[in-house]
Tab-separated table of C-alpha atoms in Angstrom:
chain	number	residue	atom	x	y	z
A	1	UNK	CA	0.039	0.096	-0.276
A	2	UNK	CA	1.279	3.426	-0.892
A	3	UNK	CA	1.783	5.725	1.992
A	4	UNK	CA	0.895	9.627	1.866
A	5	UNK	CA	1.783	12.328	4.540
A	6	UNK	CA	-0.627	14.521	6.397
A	7	UNK	CA	1.538	16.913	7.794
A	8	UNK	CA	4.056	14.817	9.654
A	9	UNK	CA	1.456	11.922	10.302
A	10	UNK	CA	2.109	8.944	8.010
A	11	UNK	CA	-0.968	7.089	6.480
A	12	UNK	CA	-2.121	4.815	3.828
A	13	UNK	CA	-2.777	6.313	0.502
A	14	UNK	CA	-6.600	5.421	0.996
A	15	UNK	CA	-8.696	5.658	4.238
A	16	UNK	CA	-11.621	4.162	5.233
A	17	UNK	CA	-14.636	6.387	6.120
A	18	UNK	CA	-16.427	4.344	8.930
A	19	UNK	CA	-19.683	6.244	9.418
A	20	UNK	CA	-22.095	4.465	7.356
A	21	UNK	CA	-21.409	1.387	9.586
A	22	UNK	CA	-23.698	2.922	12.164
A	23	UNK	CA	-25.688	5.235	10.564
A	24	UNK	CA	-27.041	7.768	7.770
A	25	UNK	CA	-26.802	5.041	4.769
A	26	UNK	CA	-29.655	2.833	5.884
A	27	UNK	CA	-29.399	-0.028	8.246
A	28	UNK	CA	-25.847	-1.750	9.024
A	29	UNK	CA	-24.653	-4.975	9.481
A	30	UNK	CA	-22.291	-4.928	12.401
A	31	UNK	CA	-20.872	-8.504	11.704
A	32	UNK	CA	-19.886	-7.368	8.158
A	33	UNK	CA	-18.700	-4.100	9.090
A	34	UNK	CA	-15.899	-5.594	11.499
A	35	UNK	CA	-14.870	-7.903	8.640
A	36	UNK	CA	-14.875	-4.911	6.464
A	37	UNK	CA	-12.452	-3.010	8.753
A	38	UNK	CA	-9.973	-6.374	9.270
A	39	UNK	CA	-10.183	-6.886	5.544
A	40	UNK	CA	-9.088	-3.127	4.964
A	41	UNK	CA	-6.316	-3.452	7.457
A	42	UNK	CA	-5.172	-6.828	5.245
A	43	UNK	CA	-4.884	-4.389	2.447
A	44	UNK	CA	-3.058	-1.936	4.059
A	45	UNK	CA	-5.708	0.593	4.192
A	46	UNK	CA	-4.945	1.149	7.854
A	47	UNK	CA	-6.434	4.677	8.126
A	48	UNK	CA	-9.555	4.854	9.831
A	49	UNK	CA	-12.041	7.494	10.282
A	50	UNK	CA	-15.033	7.888	12.748
A	51	UNK	CA	-16.697	10.525	15.061
A	52	UNK	CA	-18.532	10.607	17.950
A	53	UNK	CA	-21.572	11.829	16.767
A	54	UNK	CA	-21.682	9.128	14.217
A	55	UNK	CA	-24.204	7.018	15.721
A	56	UNK	CA	-24.477	8.719	18.869
A	57	UNK	CA	-21.142	6.955	19.900
A	58	UNK	CA	-22.008	3.498	18.464
A	59	UNK	CA	-19.826	3.947	15.351
A	60	UNK	CA	-16.516	4.501	17.579
A	61	UNK	CA	-17.742	1.690	19.831
A	62	UNK	CA	-17.609	-0.928	16.825
A	63	UNK	CA	-14.348	0.574	15.514
A	64	UNK	CA	-13.051	-0.139	19.120
A	65	UNK	CA	-14.259	-3.616	18.833
A	66	UNK	CA	-12.539	-4.141	15.219
A	67	UNK	CA	-9.254	-2.921	16.231
A	68	UNK	CA	-9.128	-4.263	19.567
A	69	UNK	CA	-6.505	-7.106	18.846
A	70	UNK	CA	-4.949	-5.008	15.958
A	71	UNK	CA	-4.601	-1.507	17.565
A	72	UNK	CA	-0.889	-0.998	16.560
A	73	UNK	CA	-1.555	-1.690	12.592
A	74	UNK	CA	-4.151	1.528	12.290
A	75	UNK	CA	-3.826	5.110	12.466
A	76	UNK	CA	-7.253	6.152	14.404
A	77	UNK	CA	-8.905	9.146	13.591
A	78	UNK	CA	-12.088	10.394	15.124
A	79	UNK	CA	-13.590	13.684	15.634
A	80	UNK	CA	-15.619	16.115	18.262
A	81	UNK	CA	-17.978	19.110	18.196
A	82	UNK	CA	-21.304	17.931	16.704
A	83	UNK	CA	-22.885	17.418	19.892
A	84	UNK	CA	-26.035	15.107	19.923
A	85	UNK	CA	-28.605	14.032	22.824
A	86	UNK	CA	-29.080	10.474	23.560
A	87	UNK	CA	-31.826	10.165	21.137
A	88	UNK	CA	-29.851	11.368	18.592
A	89	UNK	CA	-31.192	15.003	18.464
A	90	UNK	CA	-28.716	17.712	17.141
A	91	UNK	CA	-28.010	20.109	19.981
A	92	UNK	CA	-25.418	22.219	18.212
A	93	UNK	CA	-21.546	22.899	17.805
A	94	UNK	CA	-19.254	23.305	20.801
A	95	UNK	CA	-15.771	24.043	21.037
A	96	UNK	CA	-15.337	25.132	24.491
A	97	UNK	CA	-12.199	24.021	25.957
A	98	UNK	CA	-14.019	22.057	28.790
A	99	UNK	CA	-16.056	20.107	26.216
A	100	UNK	CA	-13.111	19.187	24.158
A	101	UNK	CA	-11.644	17.222	27.125
A	102	UNK	CA	-14.842	15.827	28.098
A	103	UNK	CA	-15.368	14.814	24.455
A	104	UNK	CA	-11.929	13.248	24.238
A	105	UNK	CA	-12.231	11.398	27.543
A	106	UNK	CA	-15.458	10.070	26.126
A	107	UNK	CA	-14.025	8.833	22.701
A	108	UNK	CA	-10.895	6.978	24.284
A	109	UNK	CA	-13.305	4.938	26.277
A	110	UNK	CA	-15.943	3.981	23.444
A	111	UNK	CA	-12.599	3.041	21.070
A	112	UNK	CA	-10.721	1.283	24.283
A	113	UNK	CA	-7.624	3.100	23.274
A	114	UNK	CA	-5.138	5.166	25.170
A	115	UNK	CA	-4.222	7.409	22.545
A	116	UNK	CA	-6.315	8.779	19.539
A	117	UNK	CA	-3.658	9.153	16.572
A	118	UNK	CA	-5.569	12.183	14.875
A	119	UNK	CA	-8.182	14.224	16.568
A	120	UNK	CA	-10.421	16.654	14.732
A	121	UNK	CA	-12.799	19.723	15.660
A	122	UNK	CA	-15.522	18.412	13.135
A	123	UNK	CA	-17.335	21.412	13.006
A	124	UNK	CA	-16.005	24.877	13.745
A	125	UNK	CA	-17.987	26.981	16.557
A	126	UNK	CA	-18.646	30.160	16.059
A	127	UNK	CA	-19.203	31.147	19.481
A	128	UNK	CA	-16.028	29.839	20.685
A	129	UNK	CA	-12.625	31.249	19.385
A	130	UNK	CA	-10.650	29.226	17.476
A	131	UNK	CA	-7.534	29.686	19.737
A	132	UNK	CA	-9.501	28.405	22.916
A	133	UNK	CA	-10.694	25.086	20.991
A	134	UNK	CA	-7.454	24.530	19.584
A	135	UNK	CA	-5.276	25.258	22.634
A	136	UNK	CA	-7.515	22.775	24.824
A	137	UNK	CA	-6.673	20.165	21.781
A	138	UNK	CA	-3.244	21.039	22.139
A	139	UNK	CA	-3.121	20.143	26.164
A	140	UNK	CA	-4.456	16.590	24.861
A	141	UNK	CA	-1.236	16.105	22.934
A	142	UNK	CA	0.710	17.187	25.798
A	143	UNK	CA	-1.102	14.779	28.037
A	144	UNK	CA	-0.538	12.110	25.577
A	145	UNK	CA	-4.269	11.668	24.933
A	146	UNK	CA	-3.860	12.862	21.026
A	147	UNK	CA	-1.092	12.176	18.721
A	148	UNK	CA	-1.982	15.086	16.010
A	149	UNK	CA	-4.675	17.642	15.424
A	150	UNK	CA	-7.003	18.148	12.839
A	151	UNK	CA	-10.066	20.467	11.583
A	152	UNK	CA	-13.152	19.416	9.438
A	153	UNK	CA	-14.562	21.885	7.079
A	154	UNK	CA	-12.818	25.145	8.199
A	155	UNK	CA	-12.143	28.187	6.287
A	156	UNK	CA	-8.864	29.644	5.121
A	157	UNK	CA	-8.806	32.216	7.876
A	158	UNK	CA	-9.800	29.583	10.986
A	159	UNK	CA	-6.958	27.287	9.517
A	160	UNK	CA	-4.389	29.772	9.906
A	161	UNK	CA	-5.467	30.828	13.396
A	162	UNK	CA	-5.586	27.473	14.427
A	163	UNK	CA	-2.101	26.497	13.097
A	164	UNK	CA	-0.810	29.493	14.713
A	165	UNK	CA	-1.751	27.866	18.032
A	166	UNK	CA	-0.413	24.018	17.291
A	167	UNK	CA	0.537	22.464	14.228
A	168	UNK	CA	-2.538	21.248	12.044
A	169	UNK	CA	-1.748	17.895	10.222
A	170	UNK	CA	-4.890	17.627	8.284
A	171	UNK	CA	-7.917	19.496	7.324
A	172	UNK	CA	-11.044	17.167	6.560
A	173	UNK	CA	-13.358	18.848	3.614
A	174	UNK	CA	-15.793	17.141	1.005
A	175	UNK	CA	-14.112	16.741	-2.184
A	176	UNK	CA	-14.634	14.925	-4.962
A	177	UNK	CA	-15.480	15.317	-8.799
A	178	UNK	CA	-18.807	17.366	-7.801
A	179	UNK	CA	-17.615	19.215	-5.166
A	180	UNK	CA	-14.359	21.114	-6.211
A	181	UNK	CA	-14.877	24.168	-3.883
A	182	UNK	CA	-11.710	23.484	-2.007
A	183	UNK	CA	-9.740	24.111	-5.070
A	184	UNK	CA	-10.332	27.643	-4.759
A	185	UNK	CA	-8.886	28.799	-1.606
A	186	UNK	CA	-8.899	25.721	1.149
A	187	UNK	CA	-6.350	23.651	-0.938
A	188	UNK	CA	-3.847	26.738	-1.419
A	189	UNK	CA	-4.116	27.542	2.168
A	190	UNK	CA	-3.285	23.892	3.562
A	191	UNK	CA	-0.439	23.603	1.040
A	192	UNK	CA	1.093	26.806	1.912
A	193	UNK	CA	0.900	25.649	5.694
A	194	UNK	CA	2.083	22.164	4.968
A	195	UNK	CA	-1.213	20.540	6.063
A	196	UNK	CA	-2.460	17.313	4.461
A	197	UNK	CA	-6.040	17.154	3.116
A	198	UNK	CA	-8.297	14.529	3.918
A	199	UNK	CA	-11.578	14.211	1.329
A	200	UNK	CA	-14.419	12.846	2.707
A	201	UNK	CA	-17.519	11.566	0.546
A	202	UNK	CA	-14.624	11.375	-2.230
A	203	UNK	CA	-17.383	9.639	-4.319
A	204	UNK	CA	-20.049	11.959	-4.261
A	205	UNK	CA	-22.033	10.139	-1.136
A	206	UNK	CA	-22.111	7.259	-3.929
A	207	UNK	CA	-23.524	8.847	-6.512
A	208	UNK	CA	-20.325	8.783	-8.619
A	209	UNK	CA	-20.296	4.696	-8.238
A	210	UNK	CA	-23.041	4.779	-10.924
A	211	UNK	CA	-25.041	2.466	-8.493
A	212	UNK	CA	-27.806	4.810	-7.541
A	213	UNK	CA	-30.253	5.331	-10.456
A	214	UNK	CA	-33.247	6.713	-8.484
A	215	UNK	CA	-34.054	8.187	-5.320
A	216	UNK	CA	-36.125	4.684	-4.665
A	217	UNK	CA	-32.454	3.015	-4.618
A	218	UNK	CA	-32.128	4.552	-1.195
A	219	UNK	CA	-33.291	3.421	2.217
A	220	UNK	CA	-36.321	5.448	3.685
A	221	UNK	CA	-34.053	6.759	6.565
A	222	UNK	CA	-31.295	7.285	4.248
A	223	UNK	CA	-29.887	10.972	4.775
A	224	UNK	CA	-29.400	11.380	1.273
A	225	UNK	CA	-33.009	11.641	0.449
A	226	UNK	CA	-32.758	15.141	2.091
A	227	UNK	CA	-29.470	16.330	0.045
A	228	UNK	CA	-30.377	19.083	-2.720
A	229	UNK	CA	-28.259	16.669	-5.097
A	230	UNK	CA	-30.490	13.693	-4.648
A	231	UNK	CA	-33.734	15.748	-5.270
A	232	UNK	CA	-36.240	16.581	-8.485
A	233	UNK	CA	-34.520	18.057	-11.172
A	234	UNK	CA	-30.947	17.940	-9.514
A	235	UNK	CA	-30.711	14.335	-9.558
A	236	UNK	CA	-31.748	13.923	-13.251
A	237	UNK	CA	-28.985	16.560	-13.958
A	238	UNK	CA	-26.283	14.980	-11.933
A	239	UNK	CA	-27.070	11.667	-13.359
A	240	UNK	CA	-26.549	12.622	-16.822
A	241	UNK	CA	-22.786	13.726	-15.602
A	242	UNK	CA	-22.419	10.309	-14.029
A	243	UNK	CA	-23.035	8.430	-17.276
A	244	UNK	CA	-20.057	10.377	-19.250
A	245	UNK	CA	-17.947	9.454	-16.183
A	246	UNK	CA	-19.302	5.645	-16.683
A	247	UNK	CA	-18.843	5.879	-20.146
A	248	UNK	CA	-14.876	6.726	-19.823
A	249	UNK	CA	-14.761	4.444	-16.955
A	250	UNK	CA	-15.517	1.679	-19.590
A	251	UNK	CA	-12.639	2.709	-22.083
A	252	UNK	CA	-10.255	2.642	-19.066
A	253	UNK	CA	-11.301	-0.928	-18.016
A	254	UNK	CA	-12.244	0.327	-14.569
A	255	UNK	CA	-15.427	0.630	-12.349
A	256	UNK	CA	-16.960	4.524	-12.406
A	257	UNK	CA	-16.236	4.583	-8.859
A	258	UNK	CA	-12.219	3.642	-9.323
A	259	UNK	CA	-11.768	6.440	-11.865
A	260	UNK	CA	-13.566	8.920	-9.481
A	261	UNK	CA	-11.503	7.893	-6.656
A	262	UNK	CA	-8.367	7.890	-8.827
A	263	UNK	CA	-9.106	11.731	-10.237
A	264	UNK	CA	-9.183	12.710	-6.312
A	265	UNK	CA	-5.688	10.851	-5.914
A	266	UNK	CA	-4.149	12.560	-8.771
A	267	UNK	CA	-4.849	15.918	-7.359
A	268	UNK	CA	-1.788	15.618	-5.368
A	269	UNK	CA	0.337	13.515	-2.843
A	270	UNK	CA	-0.908	15.343	0.076
A	271	UNK	CA	-4.335	13.950	-0.628
A	272	UNK	CA	-5.776	11.037	1.282
A	273	UNK	CA	-9.451	10.269	0.647
A	274	UNK	CA	-11.680	8.224	3.093
A	275	UNK	CA	-14.111	6.606	0.842
A	276	UNK	CA	-16.901	4.979	3.531
A	277	UNK	CA	-18.056	1.468	2.846
A	278	UNK	CA	-19.504	-1.046	5.043
A	279	UNK	CA	-19.017	-4.058	2.482
A	280	UNK	CA	-15.936	-5.922	1.679
A	281	UNK	CA	-16.653	-5.952	-1.775
A	282	UNK	CA	-17.073	-1.985	-2.360
A	283	UNK	CA	-13.630	-1.969	-0.163
A	284	UNK	CA	-11.906	-4.094	-2.331
A	285	UNK	CA	-12.862	-1.922	-5.636
A	286	UNK	CA	-11.681	1.074	-3.938
A	287	UNK	CA	-8.769	-0.088	-3.079
A	288	UNK	CA	-8.523	-1.128	-6.885
A	289	UNK	CA	-8.410	2.942	-7.901
A	290	UNK	CA	-5.106	3.158	-6.775
A	291	UNK	CA	-3.932	0.765	-9.490
A	292	UNK	CA	-5.785	3.197	-12.167
A	293	UNK	CA	-3.423	5.579	-13.900
A	294	UNK	CA	-4.757	8.672	-15.195
A	295	UNK	CA	-3.127	10.757	-18.440
A	296	UNK	CA	-2.837	14.380	-18.397
A	297	UNK	CA	-5.201	13.498	-21.005
A	298	UNK	CA	-7.567	11.776	-18.990
A	299	UNK	CA	-7.452	14.403	-16.343
A	300	UNK	CA	-8.029	16.915	-18.855
A	301	UNK	CA	-11.107	14.838	-20.444
A	302	UNK	CA	-12.394	14.470	-16.669
A	303	UNK	CA	-12.467	18.678	-16.519
A	304	UNK	CA	-14.448	18.871	-19.486
A	305	UNK	CA	-17.138	16.533	-18.683
A	306	UNK	CA	-17.633	17.553	-15.041
A	307	UNK	CA	-15.978	20.907	-14.917
A	308	UNK	CA	-15.690	22.568	-11.303
A	309	UNK	CA	-19.389	23.644	-10.106
A	310	UNK	CA	-20.917	21.101	-13.002
A	311	UNK	CA	-22.906	19.364	-10.166
A	312	UNK	CA	-26.561	20.642	-9.671
A	313	UNK	CA	-27.626	21.205	-5.992
A	314	UNK	CA	-25.780	22.642	-2.802
A	315	UNK	CA	-24.066	19.532	-0.986
A	316	UNK	CA	-25.945	20.071	2.225
A	317	UNK	CA	-29.362	21.459	2.966
A	318	UNK	CA	-29.506	25.331	3.984
A	319	UNK	CA	-28.444	24.739	7.739
A	320	UNK	CA	-25.560	22.136	6.821
A	321	UNK	CA	-24.089	24.724	4.461
A	322	UNK	CA	-24.262	27.053	7.258
A	323	UNK	CA	-21.985	25.192	9.169
A	324	UNK	CA	-19.172	24.518	6.672
A	325	UNK	CA	-16.368	26.918	5.666
A	326	UNK	CA	-16.377	28.910	9.083
């Protein structure tokens, strides 16, 4: 498995997003999820991504069980800041120092580990100066509870202010063929500062795989049903874009998902996508993207097929969009 750097942290060139194993994408199968994590580690995908809000803590517990006898083989990333109640209700964003400490202790217990390799602030708290939040996170590093720090969906100025308090190893933000906003200001900022970039949803929440032909393909409780990109006319416009990618993938002899992931990987050696899956079949398909070679001609053609801003609809409903890029 190729290795890449997130700041000073070395990780596998492809990570595994574990969120969907516990929530958001319909029912999960815990046994299959754990076997999928084990298979990922066998294949060299050792960078695992979770968060305290996924499944209201259940995802961290699942990941903890999966890695209990192989902790030394993985680089473990989790996040705090999106606060939820016991029934899953959303209670806002919290970056206050006391909360940072409490959240970390709770994550360590659920994961059953002594140290978190990469600890992200999941969303920026507009009510708390980033210096206070990152100051508390830096204390966790000094205490040996966290190794490296990250931010998720932060804007350029916030990234700079955070990095001035303590080195930020990675910024996690949505990035894919149909979400290219980071190219404008985010990627130049993190590259200037030597921060790695971790794209989540590099397959456009599954849309770019070509597997979703209609909204009816999604479970009733699948959160994508509320996504503007999966609704009405937007769905059909985005489906037309995917058909172009499917045609090119056939020519390249690979799956559409592999083409889409290969494109993300080709955007720089400081980029480590974390496609999520809860099944071994799709994990193995995703790993195959590392063998897909895109020429300059291929990349130019993809740019013509899906230029920046081509996707119809915003990536979150309006309330979610207000929480990104702060």
